[in-house]
Amino acid sequence: MKLAELGSEPIPSGLDLSEEVLIGTDLCGELPRLASEHAGPKPLWLADPRTWGAFCAADPHRDSGRPEAGPELHLLCEDPHADTERVGQACAIVEGGGFSGIIAVGAGTVNDIAKMASTLSGVPYLVFATAASMNGYASGIAAILVDGLKTTLEARPPRAIVLDSAVLAAAPPQLAAAGLGDLLSKPVSSADWWLGNRLEGSGFDALPGLIVDEAVALAARHARGLPAGEAAAHEALARALVLSGVSMVVAGSSSPASGGEHLLSHLWDMEALISGRNLRLHGAQVGVATCLSAALYHLLIGLESPDFPKTPDWARTSERIRIAHGELADVVLPQAEKKFAGFAQRSSLLREEWPEIRAELATLGIPSADELRAILQAAKAPASLEELGIERDEAFDSLSRARDIRDRYTVLDLAFELGFFPAGIRQVLASSRV
Ligand SMILES: [Zn+2]
């Protein structure tokens, strides 16, 4: 089907969007046609051992025309990261082998590597999803690790996306649960986007939210069907994930789907990588972080007379960041410095207009942490810090410094600029009940 048929909200024309989205069952047989239409006569297949295994199990009769081995199949290592090194390797294979396009078989990591490599090599790609674990399939950005910093890079969306609900339902259940967790951030991410515009005039558009709202609500209503393997639940989730990616293309950035809750998740990833720990699922972290953001919003909306902090100076702030971020300080500091530059202007606006801003925030329809946790629990997704294996002290620490890692204004900054943080962090942890 065409993207326009996925939801009821019209999608603007003239954008670089995927041309075809297939959601349903028995879709492996569609790949030969899709490949010739969207990846040219000599495509490179890209997967990791696990995603390739899931795909081969779904395609026992080789309907997809997949290679068994050989130069047209590039298998990444087990549990690869989407980093500049792996993107570079994929580009070298595409360009060295004269490949006309890429067929990505996988989910978040494989899709990000294929998307970036396809963009840099100037060849198209299509993706066969092996899990409904994240909302990046249709987006125009790739999350790539650059020198240890999770960096959002512009990249061309796939020409076609295939989401086979039988394949998605056969994936480990925590993957779809993570996909739902990633989607649930939408109301708080959008509120952060709105807030950034209110305080910095950085731009906001309601349309991306409208494109995805209905589909996210439907996926949330089907939450219980995900662990049960219900096709309708997996199709509803797949549709919402694709539309969430589209909403980012329409916005021209990840803003409608990535705010302070994503900064928390990215910080946890960056620190896990530095200390050699395994990464948790992105959407699993985002789901719990969204409960924290939502609880924080409600506490701030209730704040009648903020105790505004004194204007900080950069020397002291950069010193704090050096100590707090250790090895990562060098990559974090430029981001934090850009955001710091706008402090005085934001602060004076907050001092003058907080009663109005607070009233406006209250109309944005931010769900409560309890509502969000109930949806996560229905999907059997992690709904507490404990289930993620995050100590409360670590969460306290993350809430105090996740804002530093990206020049994007979020509720985490607002909490400091209203003088609610750091003292209020314990209150957020308590009231979110994660
Ligand atoms: Zn995400």
Coordinates of C-alpha atoms and ligand atoms in Angstrom, one line a residue:
M1 CA 0.0 0.0 0.0
K2 CA 1.0 3.6 -0.3
L3 CA 1.8 5.6 2.8
A4 CA -1.3 7.8 2.3
E5 CA -3.4 4.7 3.0
L6 CA -1.9 4.0 6.4
G7 CA -3.8 6.8 8.3
S8 CA -6.6 9.2 7.9
E9 CA -4.6 12.4 8.1
P10 CA -3.4 13.6 4.7
I11 CA 0.4 13.4 4.3
P12 CA 1.9 16.5 2.5
S13 CA 3.3 15.8 -0.9
G14 CA 6.8 16.6 -2.2
L15 CA 8.6 15.0 0.7
D16 CA 11.2 12.3 0.5
L17 CA 9.1 9.4 1.8
S18 CA 9.0 5.6 1.3
E19 CA 7.1 4.8 -1.8
E20 CA 5.6 1.5 -0.7
V21 CA 4.7 -0.1 2.7
L22 CA 3.5 -3.6 2.9
I23 CA 1.9 -4.8 6.2
G24 CA 0.3 -8.2 6.3
T25 CA 1.2 -11.9 6.1
D26 CA 3.2 -14.1 3.7
L27 CA 5.1 -11.1 2.3
C28 CA 8.5 -12.8 1.5
G29 CA 7.2 -13.6 -2.0
E30 CA 6.9 -9.8 -2.6
L31 CA 10.6 -9.2 -2.2
P32 CA 11.7 -10.1 -5.8
R33 CA 9.3 -7.5 -7.2
L34 CA 10.2 -4.9 -4.6
A35 CA 13.9 -5.5 -5.1
S36 CA 13.8 -5.0 -8.8
E37 CA 11.6 -1.9 -8.4
H38 CA 13.4 -0.3 -5.5
A39 CA 16.9 -1.7 -5.2
G40 CA 17.9 -2.2 -8.8
P41 CA 19.3 -5.3 -10.6
K42 CA 22.2 -6.1 -8.2
P43 CA 21.1 -5.6 -4.5
L44 CA 23.3 -6.3 -1.5
W45 CA 21.5 -8.1 1.3
L46 CA 22.4 -6.8 4.7
A47 CA 21.5 -8.5 8.0
D48 CA 23.0 -9.8 11.3
P49 CA 23.1 -13.5 12.1
R50 CA 20.0 -13.3 14.3
T51 CA 17.8 -11.3 11.9
W52 CA 19.0 -13.4 9.0
G53 CA 18.0 -16.5 10.9
A54 CA 14.5 -15.1 11.6
F55 CA 14.1 -14.2 8.0
C56 CA 15.2 -17.6 6.7
A57 CA 12.8 -19.3 9.0
A58 CA 10.0 -17.2 7.6
D59 CA 11.1 -17.9 4.0
P60 CA 11.5 -21.7 3.9
H61 CA 10.8 -21.9 0.2
R62 CA 13.2 -19.1 -0.7
D63 CA 10.3 -17.1 -2.2
S64 CA 12.3 -14.0 -1.5
G65 CA 15.1 -14.9 -3.8
R66 CA 17.6 -14.5 -1.0
P67 CA 21.2 -15.6 -1.5
E68 CA 22.5 -18.4 0.8
A69 CA 26.0 -17.0 1.0
G70 CA 28.4 -15.2 -1.2
P71 CA 29.3 -11.6 -2.0
E72 CA 25.7 -10.4 -2.3
L73 CA 25.1 -11.2 1.3
H74 CA 26.8 -9.0 4.0
L75 CA 26.3 -10.5 7.4
L76 CA 27.3 -8.2 10.3
C77 CA 28.7 -9.6 13.5
E78 CA 26.5 -10.8 16.4
D79 CA 24.8 -7.9 18.2
P80 CA 26.3 -5.1 16.0
H81 CA 26.2 -1.4 16.9
A82 CA 25.2 1.2 14.4
D83 CA 28.5 3.1 14.4
T84 CA 30.6 4.9 11.8
E85 CA 32.9 1.9 11.4
R86 CA 30.1 -0.5 10.4
V87 CA 28.5 2.1 8.1
G88 CA 31.9 2.7 6.4
Q89 CA 32.3 -1.1 5.9
A90 CA 28.9 -1.4 4.3
C91 CA 29.6 1.6 2.0
A92 CA 32.9 0.0 0.9
I93 CA 31.1 -3.2 0.1
V94 CA 28.3 -1.5 -1.9
E95 CA 30.7 0.7 -3.8
G96 CA 33.5 -1.9 -4.3
G97 CA 31.0 -4.5 -5.5
G98 CA 29.1 -2.2 -7.8
F99 CA 25.8 -2.9 -6.0
S100 CA 22.7 -1.1 -7.2
G101 CA 20.9 -1.0 -3.8
I102 CA 20.5 -2.6 -0.4
I103 CA 17.9 -5.0 1.0
A104 CA 18.1 -4.6 4.8
V105 CA 16.8 -7.5 6.8
G106 CA 16.5 -6.6 10.5
A107 CA 15.3 -3.9 12.9
G108 CA 16.9 -0.9 14.5
T109 CA 20.6 -1.5 14.1
V110 CA 20.5 -3.1 10.7
N111 CA 18.1 -0.5 9.4
D112 CA 20.2 2.4 10.7
I113 CA 23.4 0.9 9.1
A114 CA 21.6 0.3 5.8
K115 CA 19.9 3.7 5.8
M116 CA 23.2 5.5 6.4
A117 CA 25.2 3.4 3.9
S118 CA 22.5 3.8 1.3
T119 CA 22.5 7.6 1.7
L120 CA 26.3 7.9 1.7
S121 CA 26.7 5.5 -1.3
G122 CA 23.9 7.1 -3.2
V123 CA 22.0 3.8 -3.8
P124 CA 18.4 3.1 -2.7
Y125 CA 17.4 0.6 -0.1
L126 CA 14.4 -1.3 1.2
V127 CA 13.9 -3.0 4.5
F128 CA 12.3 -6.3 5.5
A129 CA 11.5 -5.8 9.2
T130 CA 12.3 -8.7 11.6
A131 CA 10.9 -6.9 14.7
A132 CA 8.5 -4.1 15.5
S133 CA 10.9 -2.8 18.0
M134 CA 11.4 0.9 17.1
N135 CA 9.9 3.7 15.0
G136 CA 12.9 4.4 12.8
Y137 CA 11.9 2.4 9.7
A138 CA 10.3 5.2 7.7
S139 CA 12.2 8.2 9.2
G140 CA 14.7 10.4 7.4
I141 CA 17.3 10.0 10.1
A142 CA 19.7 7.4 11.4
A143 CA 20.9 7.1 15.0
I144 CA 24.7 6.4 14.6
L145 CA 27.4 6.3 17.2
V146 CA 30.0 8.9 16.3
D147 CA 33.0 8.8 18.7
G148 CA 30.8 7.4 21.4
L149 CA 28.0 10.0 21.0
K150 CA 24.6 8.8 19.8
T151 CA 24.2 11.1 16.9
T152 CA 21.1 11.7 14.8
L153 CA 22.2 12.0 11.2
E154 CA 20.1 12.9 8.2
A155 CA 19.5 10.0 5.8
R156 CA 17.1 8.9 3.1
P157 CA 14.2 6.7 4.2
P158 CA 13.9 3.3 2.5
R159 CA 12.1 3.1 -0.8
A160 CA 9.9 0.3 0.5
I161 CA 9.2 -1.2 4.0
V162 CA 7.9 -4.8 4.5
L163 CA 6.3 -5.6 7.9
D164 CA 5.1 -9.2 8.0
S165 CA 2.9 -9.6 11.0
A166 CA 3.8 -13.4 11.3
V167 CA 7.5 -12.5 11.4
L168 CA 6.9 -9.7 13.9
A169 CA 4.8 -11.9 16.1
A170 CA 7.4 -14.7 16.0
A171 CA 10.2 -12.3 17.2
P172 CA 11.1 -12.4 20.9
P173 CA 8.1 -10.7 22.6
Q174 CA 10.2 -8.0 24.3
L175 CA 10.9 -6.5 20.9
A176 CA 7.3 -5.6 20.1
A177 CA 6.9 -4.4 23.7
A178 CA 9.9 -2.1 23.1
G179 CA 8.3 -0.8 19.9
L180 CA 5.3 0.2 21.8
G181 CA 7.4 1.8 24.5
D182 CA 9.2 3.9 21.8
L183 CA 5.8 5.0 20.5
L184 CA 4.4 6.0 23.9
S185 CA 6.9 8.8 24.1
K186 CA 4.9 10.7 21.5
P187 CA 2.9 13.0 23.8
V188 CA 5.9 14.0 26.0
S189 CA 8.2 14.3 23.0
S190 CA 5.7 16.6 21.3
A191 CA 5.3 18.6 24.5
D192 CA 9.1 19.1 24.6
W193 CA 9.0 20.2 20.9
W194 CA 6.2 22.6 21.7
L195 CA 8.0 23.9 24.8
G196 CA 11.3 24.5 22.8
N197 CA 9.4 26.6 20.4
R198 CA 7.5 28.5 23.1
L199 CA 10.8 29.4 24.8
E200 CA 13.2 29.6 21.9
G201 CA 11.1 30.1 18.8
S202 CA 12.7 27.0 17.3
G203 CA 9.6 25.9 15.3
F204 CA 6.7 23.6 16.0
D205 CA 4.0 22.0 13.8
A206 CA 0.9 20.2 15.0
L207 CA 0.6 18.1 11.8
P208 CA 3.3 15.4 12.5
G209 CA 1.4 14.6 15.7
L210 CA -1.9 14.4 14.0
I211 CA -0.5 12.0 11.4
V212 CA 0.5 9.5 14.1
D213 CA -2.0 10.0 17.0
E214 CA -4.8 7.8 15.9
A215 CA -2.4 4.9 15.0
V216 CA -0.6 5.2 18.3
A217 CA -3.9 5.1 20.2
L218 CA -4.9 2.0 18.3
A219 CA -1.6 0.3 18.9
A220 CA -1.9 1.1 22.7
R221 CA -5.4 -0.4 22.8
H222 CA -4.0 -3.6 21.3
A223 CA -1.1 -3.7 23.8
R224 CA -2.4 -6.9 25.4
G225 CA -2.5 -8.7 22.0
L226 CA 1.3 -8.2 21.4
P227 CA 2.7 -10.8 23.9
A228 CA -0.3 -13.1 22.9
G229 CA 1.0 -13.0 19.3
E230 CA -2.2 -11.5 17.8
A231 CA -1.8 -10.5 14.2
A232 CA -4.1 -7.5 14.6
A233 CA -2.1 -6.2 17.4
H234 CA 1.2 -6.6 15.5
E235 CA -0.3 -4.9 12.4
A236 CA -1.6 -2.0 14.5
L237 CA 1.8 -1.6 16.0
A238 CA 3.6 -1.8 12.6
R239 CA 1.3 0.8 11.2
A240 CA 1.9 3.2 14.1
L241 CA 5.7 2.7 13.9
V242 CA 5.7 3.5 10.2
L243 CA 3.6 6.6 10.7
S244 CA 5.8 7.7 13.6
G245 CA 8.8 7.6 11.2
V246 CA 6.7 9.5 8.6
S247 CA 5.9 12.2 11.2
M248 CA 9.6 12.8 11.7
V249 CA 10.0 13.3 7.9
V250 CA 7.1 15.7 7.9
A251 CA 8.6 17.6 10.8
G252 CA 12.1 17.6 9.2
S253 CA 13.6 16.3 12.5
S254 CA 13.1 13.7 15.2
S255 CA 11.4 16.3 17.4
P256 CA 7.8 14.9 17.3
A257 CA 9.1 11.5 18.6
S258 CA 12.2 12.3 20.6
G259 CA 12.5 14.6 23.7
G260 CA 13.9 14.4 27.2
E261 CA 12.9 10.7 27.6
H262 CA 15.1 9.9 24.6
L263 CA 18.0 11.8 26.1
L264 CA 17.7 9.6 29.2
S265 CA 17.7 6.5 27.0
H266 CA 20.7 7.7 24.9
L267 CA 22.7 8.5 28.0
W268 CA 22.1 5.0 29.4
D269 CA 23.3 3.6 26.0
M270 CA 26.4 5.8 25.9
E271 CA 27.4 4.9 29.4
A272 CA 26.7 1.2 28.9
L273 CA 29.0 1.2 25.8
I274 CA 31.8 3.0 27.7
S275 CA 31.7 0.5 30.5
G276 CA 31.4 -2.5 28.2
R277 CA 27.9 -3.5 29.3
N278 CA 25.2 -4.8 26.9
L279 CA 22.7 -2.3 25.7
R280 CA 19.1 -2.7 26.7
L281 CA 16.4 -2.3 24.1
H282 CA 15.9 1.3 23.1
G283 CA 12.1 1.2 23.3
A284 CA 12.2 -0.6 26.7
Q285 CA 14.2 2.3 28.1
V286 CA 12.1 4.9 26.4
G287 CA 8.9 3.5 27.8
V288 CA 10.1 3.8 31.4
A289 CA 11.8 7.2 30.7
T290 CA 8.5 8.4 29.3
C291 CA 6.8 7.7 32.6
L292 CA 9.5 9.9 34.3
S293 CA 9.0 12.7 31.8
A294 CA 5.2 12.6 32.1
A295 CA 5.4 12.7 35.9
L296 CA 7.8 15.6 35.7
Y297 CA 5.5 17.5 33.4
H298 CA 2.6 17.1 35.8
L299 CA 4.7 18.2 38.7
L300 CA 5.9 21.3 36.9
I301 CA 2.4 22.2 35.7
G302 CA 1.4 22.2 39.3
L303 CA 4.2 24.6 40.2
E304 CA 2.6 27.9 41.0
S305 CA 5.5 30.0 42.1
P306 CA 8.9 28.7 40.9
D307 CA 12.0 29.5 42.8
F308 CA 14.0 30.7 39.8
P309 CA 17.7 29.9 40.0
K310 CA 20.5 32.5 39.6
T311 CA 22.0 32.8 36.1
P312 CA 24.7 30.1 36.0
D313 CA 28.1 30.9 34.5
W314 CA 29.6 28.7 31.8
A315 CA 32.9 28.1 33.6
R316 CA 31.2 26.5 36.5
T317 CA 28.7 24.7 34.3
S318 CA 31.4 23.2 32.1
E319 CA 33.3 22.1 35.2
R320 CA 30.2 20.3 36.4
I321 CA 29.9 18.6 33.0
R322 CA 33.5 17.6 33.0
I323 CA 33.1 15.9 36.3
A324 CA 29.6 14.5 35.7
H325 CA 30.3 13.0 32.2
G326 CA 33.9 11.9 32.6
E327 CA 35.2 10.2 29.4
L328 CA 32.2 11.5 27.5
A329 CA 32.7 15.2 28.5
D330 CA 34.5 16.2 25.3
V331 CA 31.6 15.1 23.1
V332 CA 28.9 16.4 25.5
L333 CA 30.4 19.9 26.1
P334 CA 29.7 21.4 22.6
Q335 CA 26.0 20.3 22.8
A336 CA 25.6 21.7 26.3
E337 CA 27.3 25.0 25.5
K338 CA 24.9 25.7 22.6
K339 CA 21.9 25.1 24.9
F340 CA 23.5 27.2 27.7
A341 CA 23.8 30.2 25.3
G342 CA 20.0 30.5 25.3
F343 CA 19.6 30.4 29.1
A344 CA 19.2 34.2 29.8
Q345 CA 16.6 34.7 27.1
R346 CA 14.6 31.6 28.2
S347 CA 14.8 32.5 31.8
S348 CA 13.4 35.9 31.4
L349 CA 10.5 34.6 29.3
L350 CA 9.8 32.0 32.1
R351 CA 9.9 34.7 34.8
E352 CA 7.4 36.8 32.8
E353 CA 5.1 34.2 31.4
W354 CA 5.2 31.1 33.6
P355 CA 1.5 31.3 34.6
E356 CA 0.5 31.4 30.9
I357 CA 3.0 28.7 29.8
R358 CA 1.9 26.5 32.6
A359 CA -1.7 26.8 31.6
E360 CA -0.8 26.1 28.0
L361 CA 1.1 23.0 29.0
A362 CA -1.9 21.7 30.8
T363 CA -3.9 21.7 27.6
L364 CA -1.5 19.5 25.7
G365 CA -3.1 16.3 26.9
I366 CA 0.1 14.8 28.5
P367 CA -0.9 11.4 29.9
S368 CA -0.2 10.5 33.5
A369 CA 2.7 8.2 34.4
D370 CA 0.0 5.7 35.7
E371 CA -1.8 5.6 32.4
L372 CA 1.5 5.0 30.6
R373 CA 2.6 2.3 33.0
A374 CA -0.7 0.5 32.5
I375 CA -0.1 0.3 28.8
L376 CA 3.5 -0.9 29.2
Q377 CA 2.3 -3.6 31.7
A378 CA -0.4 -4.8 29.3
A379 CA 2.2 -5.3 26.6
K380 CA 4.5 -7.0 29.2
A381 CA 7.1 -4.3 28.6
P382 CA 9.4 -3.2 31.4
A383 CA 7.4 -0.6 33.5
S384 CA 9.9 0.1 36.2
L385 CA 13.5 1.0 36.7
E386 CA 14.0 -2.2 38.5
E387 CA 12.9 -4.2 35.5
L388 CA 15.5 -2.4 33.4
G389 CA 18.1 -3.1 36.0
I390 CA 18.6 0.6 36.8
E391 CA 19.3 1.6 40.4
R392 CA 17.4 4.6 41.8
D393 CA 20.6 6.4 42.4
E394 CA 21.6 5.9 38.8
A395 CA 18.2 7.2 37.7
F396 CA 18.6 10.3 40.0
D397 CA 22.0 11.0 38.4
S398 CA 20.7 10.5 34.8
L399 CA 17.8 12.9 35.4
S400 CA 20.2 15.5 36.6
R401 CA 22.5 15.4 33.5
A402 CA 20.7 13.8 30.5
R403 CA 19.9 17.3 29.4
D404 CA 23.6 18.0 28.7
I405 CA 24.0 15.5 25.9
R406 CA 22.0 17.3 23.2
D407 CA 21.2 20.8 22.2
R408 CA 17.5 20.2 22.3
Y409 CA 15.3 21.9 24.9
T410 CA 13.2 19.4 26.9
V411 CA 11.3 19.2 30.2
L412 CA 14.5 18.2 31.8
D413 CA 15.9 21.7 31.1
L414 CA 12.6 23.3 32.2
A415 CA 12.9 21.6 35.5
F416 CA 16.3 23.2 36.2
E417 CA 15.3 26.6 34.8
L418 CA 12.3 26.7 37.1
G419 CA 14.5 25.8 40.0
F420 CA 12.6 22.5 40.6
F421 CA 15.6 20.3 39.9
P422 CA 17.8 19.0 41.4
A423 CA 15.8 19.1 44.6
G424 CA 12.6 17.8 42.9
I425 CA 14.3 14.7 41.3
R426 CA 13.3 12.4 44.2
Q427 CA 9.7 13.7 43.8
V428 CA 9.7 12.7 40.2
L429 CA 11.0 9.2 40.9
A430 CA 8.4 8.8 43.6
S431 CA 5.4 10.2 41.7
S432 CA 6.2 8.3 38.4
R433 CA 6.1 5.1 40.5
V434 CA 8.6 3.5 38.2
Ligands
ZN1 ZN 13.0 6.2 19.8

